[in-house]
Coordinates of C-alpha atoms in Angstrom, one line a residue:
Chain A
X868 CA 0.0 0.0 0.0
X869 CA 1.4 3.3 -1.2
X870 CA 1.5 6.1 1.4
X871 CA 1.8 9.3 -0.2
X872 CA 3.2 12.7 1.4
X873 CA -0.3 14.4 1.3
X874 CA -1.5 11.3 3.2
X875 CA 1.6 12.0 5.5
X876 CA 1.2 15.3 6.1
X877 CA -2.2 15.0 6.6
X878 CA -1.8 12.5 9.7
X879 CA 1.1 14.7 11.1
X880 CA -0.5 17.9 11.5
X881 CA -4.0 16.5 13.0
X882 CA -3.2 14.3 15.5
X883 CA -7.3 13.2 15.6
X884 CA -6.6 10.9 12.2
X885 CA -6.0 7.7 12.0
X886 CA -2.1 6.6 11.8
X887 CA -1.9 6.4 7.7
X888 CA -2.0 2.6 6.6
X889 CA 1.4 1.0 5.1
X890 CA 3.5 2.3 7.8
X891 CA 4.9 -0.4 9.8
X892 CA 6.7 -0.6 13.3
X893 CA 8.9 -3.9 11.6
X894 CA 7.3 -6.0 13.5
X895 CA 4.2 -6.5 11.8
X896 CA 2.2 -4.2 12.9
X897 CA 1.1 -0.4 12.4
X898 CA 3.4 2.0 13.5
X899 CA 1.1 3.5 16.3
X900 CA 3.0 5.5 18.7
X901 CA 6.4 5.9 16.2
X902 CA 4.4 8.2 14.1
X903 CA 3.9 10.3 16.9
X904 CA 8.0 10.8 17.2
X905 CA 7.4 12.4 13.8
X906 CA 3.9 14.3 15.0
X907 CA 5.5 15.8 18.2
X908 CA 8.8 16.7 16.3
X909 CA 6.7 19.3 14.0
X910 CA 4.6 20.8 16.6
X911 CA 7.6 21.2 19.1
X912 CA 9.9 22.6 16.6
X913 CA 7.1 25.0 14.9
X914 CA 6.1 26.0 18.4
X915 CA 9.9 26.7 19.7
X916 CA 10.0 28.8 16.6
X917 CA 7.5 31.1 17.3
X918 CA 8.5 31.1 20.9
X919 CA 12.2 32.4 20.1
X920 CA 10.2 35.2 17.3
X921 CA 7.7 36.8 20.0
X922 CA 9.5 36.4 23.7
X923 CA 7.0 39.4 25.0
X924 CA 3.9 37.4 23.9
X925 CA 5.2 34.1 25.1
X926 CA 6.1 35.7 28.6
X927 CA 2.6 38.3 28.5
X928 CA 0.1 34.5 27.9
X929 CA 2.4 32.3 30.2
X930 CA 4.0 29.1 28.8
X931 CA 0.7 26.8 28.7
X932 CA -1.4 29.5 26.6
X933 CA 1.4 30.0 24.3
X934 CA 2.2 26.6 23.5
X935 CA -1.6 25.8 23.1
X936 CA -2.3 29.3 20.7
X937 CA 0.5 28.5 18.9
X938 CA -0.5 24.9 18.0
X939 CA -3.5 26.2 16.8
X940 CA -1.3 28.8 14.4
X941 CA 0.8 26.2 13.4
X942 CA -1.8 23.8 11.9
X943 CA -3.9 26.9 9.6
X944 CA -0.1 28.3 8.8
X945 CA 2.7 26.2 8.5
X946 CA 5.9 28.0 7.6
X947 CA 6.0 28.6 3.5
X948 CA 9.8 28.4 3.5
X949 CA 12.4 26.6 5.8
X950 CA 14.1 29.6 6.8
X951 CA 12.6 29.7 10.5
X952 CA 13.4 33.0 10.8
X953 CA 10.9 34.5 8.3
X954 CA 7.9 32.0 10.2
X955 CA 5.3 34.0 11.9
X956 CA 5.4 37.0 10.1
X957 CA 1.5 36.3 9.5
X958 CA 1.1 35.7 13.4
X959 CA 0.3 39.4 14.5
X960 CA -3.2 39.2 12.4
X961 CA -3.6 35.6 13.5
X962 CA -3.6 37.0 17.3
X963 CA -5.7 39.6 16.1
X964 CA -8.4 36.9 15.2
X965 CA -7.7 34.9 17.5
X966 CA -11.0 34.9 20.3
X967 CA -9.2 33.9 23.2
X968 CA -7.1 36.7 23.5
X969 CA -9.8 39.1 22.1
X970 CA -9.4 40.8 25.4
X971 CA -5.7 41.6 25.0
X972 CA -6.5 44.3 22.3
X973 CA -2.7 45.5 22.7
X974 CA -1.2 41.8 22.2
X975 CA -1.3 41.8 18.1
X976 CA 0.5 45.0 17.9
X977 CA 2.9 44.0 20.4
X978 CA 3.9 41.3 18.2
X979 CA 4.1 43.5 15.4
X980 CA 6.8 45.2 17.5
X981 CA 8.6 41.8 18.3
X982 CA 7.9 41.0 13.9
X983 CA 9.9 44.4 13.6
X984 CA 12.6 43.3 15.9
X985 CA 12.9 40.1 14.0
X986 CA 13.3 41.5 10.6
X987 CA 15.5 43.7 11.9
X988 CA 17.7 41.6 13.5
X989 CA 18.6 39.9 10.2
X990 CA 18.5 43.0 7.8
X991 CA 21.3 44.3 5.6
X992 CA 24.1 46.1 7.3
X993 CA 24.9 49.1 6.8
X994 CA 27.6 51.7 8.3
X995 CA 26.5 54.8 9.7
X996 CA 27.2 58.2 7.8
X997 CA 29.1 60.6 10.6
X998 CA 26.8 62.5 12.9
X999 CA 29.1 65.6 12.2
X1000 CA 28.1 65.8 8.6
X1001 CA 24.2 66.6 9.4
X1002 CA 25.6 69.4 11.9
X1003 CA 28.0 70.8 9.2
X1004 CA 25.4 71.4 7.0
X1005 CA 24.3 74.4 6.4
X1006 CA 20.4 75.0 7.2
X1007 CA 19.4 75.8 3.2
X1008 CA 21.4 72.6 2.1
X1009 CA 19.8 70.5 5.0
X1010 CA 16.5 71.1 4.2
X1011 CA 16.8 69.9 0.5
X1012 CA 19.3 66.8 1.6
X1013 CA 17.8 63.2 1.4
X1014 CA 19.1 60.8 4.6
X1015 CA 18.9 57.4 3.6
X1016 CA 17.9 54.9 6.1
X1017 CA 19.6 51.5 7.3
X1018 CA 17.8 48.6 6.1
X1019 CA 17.6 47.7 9.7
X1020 CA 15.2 50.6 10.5
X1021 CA 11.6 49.7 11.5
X1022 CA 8.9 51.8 13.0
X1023 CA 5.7 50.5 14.5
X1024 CA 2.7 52.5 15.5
X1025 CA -0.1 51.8 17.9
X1026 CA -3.1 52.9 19.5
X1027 CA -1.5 51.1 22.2
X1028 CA 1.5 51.6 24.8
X1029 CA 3.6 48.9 22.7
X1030 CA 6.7 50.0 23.7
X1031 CA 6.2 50.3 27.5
X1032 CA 4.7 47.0 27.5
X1033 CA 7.9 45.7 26.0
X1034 CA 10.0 47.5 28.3
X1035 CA 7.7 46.4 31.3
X1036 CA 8.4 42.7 30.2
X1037 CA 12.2 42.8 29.0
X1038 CA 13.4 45.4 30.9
X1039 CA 11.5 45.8 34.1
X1040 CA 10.1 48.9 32.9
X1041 CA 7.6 50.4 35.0
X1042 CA 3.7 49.7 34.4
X1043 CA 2.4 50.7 30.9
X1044 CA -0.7 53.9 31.4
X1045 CA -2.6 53.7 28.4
X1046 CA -1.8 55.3 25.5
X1047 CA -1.2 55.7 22.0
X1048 CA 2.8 54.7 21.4
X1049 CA 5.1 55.1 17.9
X1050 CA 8.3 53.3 18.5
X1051 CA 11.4 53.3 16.2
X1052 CA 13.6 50.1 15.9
X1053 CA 17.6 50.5 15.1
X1054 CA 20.5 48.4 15.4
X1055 CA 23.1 50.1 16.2
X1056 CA 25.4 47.3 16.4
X1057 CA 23.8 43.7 16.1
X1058 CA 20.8 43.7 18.7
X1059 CA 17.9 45.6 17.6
X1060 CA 16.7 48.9 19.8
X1061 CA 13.1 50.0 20.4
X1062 CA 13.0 53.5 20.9
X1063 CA 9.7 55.4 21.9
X1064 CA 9.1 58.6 19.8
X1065 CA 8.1 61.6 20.4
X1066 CA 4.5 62.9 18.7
X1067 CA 5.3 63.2 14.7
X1068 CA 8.3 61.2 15.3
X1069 CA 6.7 58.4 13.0
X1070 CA 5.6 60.7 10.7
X1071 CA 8.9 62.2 10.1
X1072 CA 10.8 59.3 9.7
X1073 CA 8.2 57.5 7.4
X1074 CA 8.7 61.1 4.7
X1075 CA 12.0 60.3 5.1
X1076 CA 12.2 57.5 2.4
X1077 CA 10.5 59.7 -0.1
X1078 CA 11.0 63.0 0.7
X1079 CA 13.9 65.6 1.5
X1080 CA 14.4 66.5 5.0
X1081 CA 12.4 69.8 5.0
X1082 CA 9.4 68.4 3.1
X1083 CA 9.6 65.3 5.9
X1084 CA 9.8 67.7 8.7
X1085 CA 6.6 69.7 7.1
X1086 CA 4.9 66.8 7.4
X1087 CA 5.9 66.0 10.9
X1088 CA 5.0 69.7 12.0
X1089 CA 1.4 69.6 9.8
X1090 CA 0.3 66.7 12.3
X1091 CA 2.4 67.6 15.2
X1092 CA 2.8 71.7 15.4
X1093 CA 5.4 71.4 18.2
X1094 CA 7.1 68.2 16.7
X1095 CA 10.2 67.4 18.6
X1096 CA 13.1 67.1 15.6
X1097 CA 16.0 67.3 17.8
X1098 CA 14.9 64.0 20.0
X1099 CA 13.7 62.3 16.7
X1100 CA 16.9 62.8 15.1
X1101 CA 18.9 62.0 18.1
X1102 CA 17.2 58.8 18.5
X1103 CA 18.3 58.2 14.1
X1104 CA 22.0 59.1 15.1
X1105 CA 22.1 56.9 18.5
X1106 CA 20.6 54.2 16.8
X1107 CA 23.2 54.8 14.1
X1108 CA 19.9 54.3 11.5
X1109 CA 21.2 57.3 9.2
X1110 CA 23.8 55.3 6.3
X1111 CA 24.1 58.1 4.2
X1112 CA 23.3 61.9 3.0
X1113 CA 22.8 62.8 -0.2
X1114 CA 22.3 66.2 -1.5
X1115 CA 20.7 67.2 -4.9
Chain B
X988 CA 25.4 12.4 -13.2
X989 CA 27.8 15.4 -11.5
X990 CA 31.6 15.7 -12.5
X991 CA 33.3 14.7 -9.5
X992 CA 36.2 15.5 -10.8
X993 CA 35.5 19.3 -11.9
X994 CA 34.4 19.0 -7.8
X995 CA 36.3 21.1 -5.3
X996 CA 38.7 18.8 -3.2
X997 CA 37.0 17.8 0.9
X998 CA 38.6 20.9 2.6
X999 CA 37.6 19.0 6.0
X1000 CA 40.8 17.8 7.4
X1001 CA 40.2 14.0 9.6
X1002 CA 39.5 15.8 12.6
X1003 CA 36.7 16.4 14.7
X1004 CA 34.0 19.2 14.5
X1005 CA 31.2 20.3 16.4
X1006 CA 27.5 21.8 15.3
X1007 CA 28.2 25.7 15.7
X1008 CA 26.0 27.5 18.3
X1009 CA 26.3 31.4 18.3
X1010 CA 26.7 31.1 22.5
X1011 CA 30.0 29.6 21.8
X1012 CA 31.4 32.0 19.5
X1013 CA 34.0 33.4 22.0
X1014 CA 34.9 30.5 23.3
X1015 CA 35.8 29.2 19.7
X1016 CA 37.9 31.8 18.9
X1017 CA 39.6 31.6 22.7
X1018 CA 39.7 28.3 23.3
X1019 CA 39.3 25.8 20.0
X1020 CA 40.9 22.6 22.1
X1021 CA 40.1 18.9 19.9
X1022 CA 37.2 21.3 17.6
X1023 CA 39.2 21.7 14.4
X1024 CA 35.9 22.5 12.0
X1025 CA 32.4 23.6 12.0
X1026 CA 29.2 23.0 10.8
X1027 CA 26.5 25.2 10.0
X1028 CA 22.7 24.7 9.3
X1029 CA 22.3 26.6 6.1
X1030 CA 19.0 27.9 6.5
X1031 CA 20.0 29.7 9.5
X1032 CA 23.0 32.3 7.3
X1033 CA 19.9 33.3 4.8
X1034 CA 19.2 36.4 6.6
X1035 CA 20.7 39.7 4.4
X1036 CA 23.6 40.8 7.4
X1037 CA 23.1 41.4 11.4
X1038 CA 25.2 39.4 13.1
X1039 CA 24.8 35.6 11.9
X1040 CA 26.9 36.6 8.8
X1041 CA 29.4 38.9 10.9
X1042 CA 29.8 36.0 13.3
X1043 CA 30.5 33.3 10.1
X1044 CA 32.7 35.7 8.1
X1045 CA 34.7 35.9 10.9
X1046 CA 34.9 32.0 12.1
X1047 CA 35.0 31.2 8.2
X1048 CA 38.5 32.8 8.5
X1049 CA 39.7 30.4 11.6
X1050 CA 38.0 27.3 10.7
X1051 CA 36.8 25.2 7.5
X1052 CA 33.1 25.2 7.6
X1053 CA 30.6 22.4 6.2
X1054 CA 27.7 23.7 5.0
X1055 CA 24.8 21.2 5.7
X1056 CA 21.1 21.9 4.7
X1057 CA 18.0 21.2 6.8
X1058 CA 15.0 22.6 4.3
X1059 CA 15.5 21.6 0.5
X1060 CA 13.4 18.7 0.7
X1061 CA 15.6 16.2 -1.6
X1062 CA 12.8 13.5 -0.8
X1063 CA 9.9 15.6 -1.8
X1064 CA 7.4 14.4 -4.2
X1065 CA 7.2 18.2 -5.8
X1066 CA 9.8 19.5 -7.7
X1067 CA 12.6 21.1 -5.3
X1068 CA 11.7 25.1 -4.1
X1069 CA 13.7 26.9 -7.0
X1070 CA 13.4 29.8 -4.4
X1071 CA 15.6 28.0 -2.2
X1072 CA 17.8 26.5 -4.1
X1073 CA 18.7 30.1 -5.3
X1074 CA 19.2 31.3 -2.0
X1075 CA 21.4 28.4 -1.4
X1076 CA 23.7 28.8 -4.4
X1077 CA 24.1 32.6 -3.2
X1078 CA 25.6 30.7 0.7
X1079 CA 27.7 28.5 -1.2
X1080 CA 29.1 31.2 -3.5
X1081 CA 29.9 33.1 -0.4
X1082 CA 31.1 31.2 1.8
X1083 CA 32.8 28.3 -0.8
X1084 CA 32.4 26.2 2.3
X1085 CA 34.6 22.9 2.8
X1086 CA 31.7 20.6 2.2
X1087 CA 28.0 21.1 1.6
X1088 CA 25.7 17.9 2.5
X1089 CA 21.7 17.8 2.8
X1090 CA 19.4 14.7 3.9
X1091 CA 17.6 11.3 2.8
X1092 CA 14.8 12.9 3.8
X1093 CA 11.4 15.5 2.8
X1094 CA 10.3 18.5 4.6
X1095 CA 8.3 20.2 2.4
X1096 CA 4.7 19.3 0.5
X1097 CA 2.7 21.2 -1.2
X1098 CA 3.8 24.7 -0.8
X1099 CA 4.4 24.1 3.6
X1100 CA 7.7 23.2 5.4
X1101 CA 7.3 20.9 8.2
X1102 CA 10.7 21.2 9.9
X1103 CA 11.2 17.9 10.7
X1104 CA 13.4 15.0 8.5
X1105 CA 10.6 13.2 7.1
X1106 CA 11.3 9.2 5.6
X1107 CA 10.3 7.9 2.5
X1108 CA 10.1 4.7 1.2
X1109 CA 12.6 3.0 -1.1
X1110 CA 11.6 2.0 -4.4
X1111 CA 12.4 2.3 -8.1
X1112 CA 10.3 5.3 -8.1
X1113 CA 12.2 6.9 -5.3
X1114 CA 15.2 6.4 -6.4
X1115 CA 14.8 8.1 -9.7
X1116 CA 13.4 10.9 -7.8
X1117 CA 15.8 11.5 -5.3
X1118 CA 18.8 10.9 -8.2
X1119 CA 16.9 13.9 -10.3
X1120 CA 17.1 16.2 -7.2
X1121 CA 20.5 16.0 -6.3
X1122 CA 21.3 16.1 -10.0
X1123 CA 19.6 19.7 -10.1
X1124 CA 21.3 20.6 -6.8
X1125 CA 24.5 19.9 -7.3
X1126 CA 23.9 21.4 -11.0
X1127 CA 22.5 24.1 -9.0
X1128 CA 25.0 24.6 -6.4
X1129 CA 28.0 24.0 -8.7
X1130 CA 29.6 21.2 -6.7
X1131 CA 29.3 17.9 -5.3
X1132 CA 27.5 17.4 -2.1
X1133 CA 27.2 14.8 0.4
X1134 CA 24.1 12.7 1.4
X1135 CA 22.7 11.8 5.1
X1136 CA 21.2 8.4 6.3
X1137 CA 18.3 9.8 8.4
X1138 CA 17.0 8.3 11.5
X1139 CA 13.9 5.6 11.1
X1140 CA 11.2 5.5 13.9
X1141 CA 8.8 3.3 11.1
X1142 CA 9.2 1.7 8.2
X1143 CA 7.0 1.6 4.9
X1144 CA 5.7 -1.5 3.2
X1145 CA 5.9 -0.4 -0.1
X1146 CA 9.7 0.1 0.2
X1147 CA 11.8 -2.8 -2.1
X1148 CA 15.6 -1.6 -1.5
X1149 CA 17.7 -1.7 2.0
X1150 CA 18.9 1.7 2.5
X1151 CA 22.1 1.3 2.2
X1152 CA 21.7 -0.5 -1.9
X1153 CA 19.9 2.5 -1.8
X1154 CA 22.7 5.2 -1.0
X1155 CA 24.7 3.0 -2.9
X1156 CA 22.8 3.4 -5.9
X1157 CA 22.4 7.5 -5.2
X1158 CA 26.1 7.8 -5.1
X1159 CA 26.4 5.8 -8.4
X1160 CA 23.7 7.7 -10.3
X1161 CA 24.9 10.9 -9.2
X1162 CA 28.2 11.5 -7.9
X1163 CA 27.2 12.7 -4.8
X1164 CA 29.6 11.6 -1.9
X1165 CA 27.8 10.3 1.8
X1166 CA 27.6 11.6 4.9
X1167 CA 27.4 8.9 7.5
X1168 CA 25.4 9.4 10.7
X1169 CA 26.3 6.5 13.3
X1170 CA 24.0 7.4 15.4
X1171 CA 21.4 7.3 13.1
X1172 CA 22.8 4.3 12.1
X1173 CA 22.0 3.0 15.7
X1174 CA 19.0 4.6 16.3
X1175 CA 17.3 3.1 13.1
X1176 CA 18.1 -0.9 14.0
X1177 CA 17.5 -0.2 17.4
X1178 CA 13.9 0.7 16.3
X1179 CA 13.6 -1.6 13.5
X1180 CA 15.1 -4.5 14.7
X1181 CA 18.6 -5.2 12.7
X1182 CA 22.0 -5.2 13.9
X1183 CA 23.6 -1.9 13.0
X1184 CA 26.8 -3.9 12.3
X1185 CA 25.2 -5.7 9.1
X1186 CA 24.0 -2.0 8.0
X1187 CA 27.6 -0.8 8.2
X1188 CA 29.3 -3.6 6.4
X1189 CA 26.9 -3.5 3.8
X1190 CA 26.9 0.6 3.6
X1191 CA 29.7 2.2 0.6
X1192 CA 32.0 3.1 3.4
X1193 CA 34.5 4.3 0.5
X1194 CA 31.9 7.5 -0.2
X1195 CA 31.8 8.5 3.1
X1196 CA 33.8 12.2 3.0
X1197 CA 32.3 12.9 6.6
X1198 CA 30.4 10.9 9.7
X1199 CA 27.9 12.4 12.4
X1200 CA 27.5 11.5 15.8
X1201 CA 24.8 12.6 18.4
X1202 CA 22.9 11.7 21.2
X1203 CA 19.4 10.1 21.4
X1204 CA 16.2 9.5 23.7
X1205 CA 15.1 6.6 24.5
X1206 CA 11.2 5.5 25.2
X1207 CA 8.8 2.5 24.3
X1208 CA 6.8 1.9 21.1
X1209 CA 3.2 0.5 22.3
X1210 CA 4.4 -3.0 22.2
X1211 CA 7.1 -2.1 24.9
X1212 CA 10.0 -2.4 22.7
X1213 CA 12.9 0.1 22.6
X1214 CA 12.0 3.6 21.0
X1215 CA 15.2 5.5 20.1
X1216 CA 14.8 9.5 19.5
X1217 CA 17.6 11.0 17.6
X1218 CA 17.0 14.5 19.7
X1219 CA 20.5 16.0 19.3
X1220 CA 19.8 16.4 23.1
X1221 CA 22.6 15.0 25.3
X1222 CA 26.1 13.3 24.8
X1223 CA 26.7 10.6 22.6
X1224 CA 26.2 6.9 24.0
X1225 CA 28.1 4.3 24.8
X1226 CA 26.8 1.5 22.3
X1227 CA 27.2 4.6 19.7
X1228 CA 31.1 5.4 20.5
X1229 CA 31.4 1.5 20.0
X1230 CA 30.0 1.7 16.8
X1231 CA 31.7 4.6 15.9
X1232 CA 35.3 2.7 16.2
X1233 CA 34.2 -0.4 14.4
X1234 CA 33.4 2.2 11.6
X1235 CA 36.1 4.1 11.2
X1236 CA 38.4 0.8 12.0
X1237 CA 37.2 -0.2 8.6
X1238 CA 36.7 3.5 6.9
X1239 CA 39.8 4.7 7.8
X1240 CA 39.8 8.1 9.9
X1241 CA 37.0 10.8 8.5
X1242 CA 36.1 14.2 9.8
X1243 CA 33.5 14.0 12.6
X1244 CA 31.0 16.3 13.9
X1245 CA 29.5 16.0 17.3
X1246 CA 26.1 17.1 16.7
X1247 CA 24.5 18.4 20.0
X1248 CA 21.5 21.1 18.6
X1249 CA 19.1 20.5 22.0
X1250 CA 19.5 21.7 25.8
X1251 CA 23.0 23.0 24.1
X1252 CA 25.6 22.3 27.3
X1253 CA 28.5 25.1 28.0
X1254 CA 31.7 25.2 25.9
X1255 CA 34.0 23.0 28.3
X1256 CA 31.5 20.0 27.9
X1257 CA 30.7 20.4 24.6
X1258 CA 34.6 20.6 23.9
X1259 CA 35.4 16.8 26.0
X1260 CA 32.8 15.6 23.9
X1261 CA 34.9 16.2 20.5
X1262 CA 37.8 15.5 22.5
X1263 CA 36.4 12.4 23.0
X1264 CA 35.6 11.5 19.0
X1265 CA 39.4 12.9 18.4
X1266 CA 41.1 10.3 20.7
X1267 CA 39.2 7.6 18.9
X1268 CA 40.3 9.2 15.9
X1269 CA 43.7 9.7 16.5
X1270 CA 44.0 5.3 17.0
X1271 CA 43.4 4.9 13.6
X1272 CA 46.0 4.5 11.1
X1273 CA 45.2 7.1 7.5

């Protein structure tokens, strides 16, 4: 009897089914509990995956609740590629379904955060341009200049206080107050750094990639008319997010 | 068939090596001991920079690396991911690794990766299939690459060929050398019932360019009879070491990698344990 790898696959991720027939144990008879090694292997693996991707949400639901949630995740979205690192990028909209934690309206965009982290984490490098060169610059020439972002920039925003729950659970940070939060991740060296923003903070750095640094702070000041460039830019230059400076 | 002799030459000298965890980076570059190589899991350098490829580049200078692949699925019924094949020509090309092996074994069907070392069964039809794939990878990749007895928890009825006729008849199809897991090895006739002694003597010892070892589980299947679990978990056993020096008694001496992926134990132990595989080495004549 031919098993095939949709009949495999099928028995491995719904662990209800029976054990597919013409699998043996070499002794004559089924292979029972040995296609469990195989089962348990998959869901342990897939569920240590998503465990080292979103630390916060493992640590905010508790070990049980995680394990169980992301068992569920891993049977409607198995990774489409075996590079591990890219597998839960859909998980942020699967908590946001997801009726048990309906109640935990901040937990999908706190994984966003942790996605953001992720990507960054394994984006291009870049080296920083010199901090000096933005100070040298004389206003007139600033404002028409283009910075040009390191591929490890991310910025997440939410209606939620994101970035003090993350700092609550990483960092003993003190209790989040609600809040609306925009956070910007750099690496400056190799570990990726959520930094909270000021109001138009997101704004500006979003014009960045397609606008010059005036028209980007326009836009930041439209939104937010007391829009706090100097601790936006400080957090770009500490986070050594700004590769390069191009003028014309 | 691939050109073996267009191939680049084994880079891996007859010493031991160990699975390459980034918590013992310092370590490796402080205090190398018996570890004279490394191996990496391929799917874990895909990432664009950040420091998995700062950490390689710089043990890459220190230490010849093998390359071994976890996710291309040679055993698949589908046609291999052309995605990921790319993205493992574009390792290969940087890194020109020492050797580059992949498994007996399928991961992915129908468009989802399971992450686990699936089994197949052993027919005419596999055969041809599995020949086809590593013909496209190592056209792919530009070089030869090695090929991995898995671990067996089951067994199919369909299958018609012993698994090593069936390496065997890999290797001769397509040129690819072996990579020879003892443990696995052990594992398998410990959960199927052979002795793991017949499986080497009949196994093509003279393909074998590199040998695993690693630790395993042990349970019960639901008749009570031994369950091995090649978890990667703990340090290698005794029956395994024994096996291990009948093999290499009658290979000759072959690079050796201490495979230890699970509850990943401090430098010092991880270190004895190669130790360990080099001593046994070292007794063997070239």
């Amino acid at each position: 009897m031919t098993v095939t790898q949709t009949d495999f696959r099928a028995g491995l991720m719904d662990a209800a089914r029976p054990v597919p027939p013409g699998l043996s144990d070499a002794h004559g008879a089924g292979a029972g509990k040995r296609f469990d090694v195989y089962r348990n292997n998959v869901a342990v693996s897939l569920t240590e995956a998503l465990e080292q991707a979103f630390p916060t949400i493992h640590a905010l639901v508790g070990d049980e609740f995680f394990k169980a949630m992301a068992g569920v995740y891993l049977r409607q979205s198995p990774p489409a590629s075996p590079i591990l690192s890219q597998y839960g990028a859909t998980f942020p909209r699967f908590l946001s379904g997801f009726q048990p934690v309906a109640h935990l309206g901040y937990l999908p965009d706190v994984a966003r955060l942790e996605q953001a982290m992720r990507e960054s984490f394994h984006a291009g490098d870049a080296a920083p341009a010199d901090p000096a060169a933005l100070q040298d610059l004389p206003p007139d020439r600033l404002m028409s200049a283009r910075l040009i972002l390191a591929p490890a920039t991310r910025l997440v925003r939410s209606p939620w206080p994101i970035h003090s729950v993350w700092m609550a659970t990483n960092r003993d940070g003190p209790a989040p107050t609600p809040g609306a939060q925009e956070v910007l991740i750099t690496r400056p060296e190799f570990d990726p750094l959520p930094t909270l923003l000021p109001a138009g903070g997101a704004d500006f750095i979003e014009a960045l990639a397609t606008h010059s640094f005036g028209a980007a702070l326009a836009t930041a000041q439209r939104g937010t008319p007391d829009f706090d460039l100097t601790t936006t830019l400080g957090a770009l230059v500490a986070g050594r997010a700004i590769a390069r400076i191009t003028e014309g | 068939m691939f050109d073996t002799n267009q191939a680049k030459t084994n880079a891996l000298p007859d010493g031991v090596g160990v699975g390459y965890k980034p918590q013992h980076f310092a370590d490796l570059i402080h205090n190398a001991g018996a570890v004279k190589w490394l191996e990496i899991h391929a799917e874990n350098y895909m990432g664009e920079g950040g420091r998995p490829l700062a950490q390689l580049r710089h043990l890459a200078e220190r230490f010849p690396i093998s390359v071994h692949g976890v996710g291309l699925s040679i055993g698949g019924e589908g046609p291999l991911d052309a995605d990921h094949l790319a993205r493992l020509r574009r390792l290969v090309d940087w890194l020109d690794p020492a050797v580059f092996s992949e498994h007996l074994a399928w991961s992915t069907h129908d468009g989802a990766f399971l992450n686990d070392l699936l089994p197949l069964p052993y027919t005419q039809a596999t055969l041809t299939r599995v020949a086809d794939h590593i013909d496209q990878l190592q056209e792919g990749i530009g070089r030869q690459m090695l090929l991995e007895n898995p671990s067996s928890y089951l067994t199919f009825e369909e299958s018609t060929i012993e698994e090593p006729e069936f390496l065997r008849q890999i290797a001769a199809r397509t040129g690819c050398g072996l990579l020879l897991d003892v443990n696995n090895v052990f594992v398998s006739a410990t959960n199927l019932g052979y002795d793991p002694r017949r499986y080497i003597d009949a196994y093509p010892l003279d393909l074998v360019q590199e040998i695993h070892l690693g630790g395993h589980d042990e349970d019960e299947d639901d008749h009570g009879r031994p369950l091995l679990i090649d978890s990667h978990g703990r340090d290698v056993a005794d029956p395994v070491w024994a096996l291990y020096d009948d093999t290499i008694a009658a290979a000759g001496p072959r690079p050796t990698l201490i495979e230890w992926d699970t509850d990943v134990p401090d430098w010092p132990t991880l270190e004895a344990e190669a130790a360990r595989a080099a001593a046994r080495l070292e007794k063997v004549p070239a």
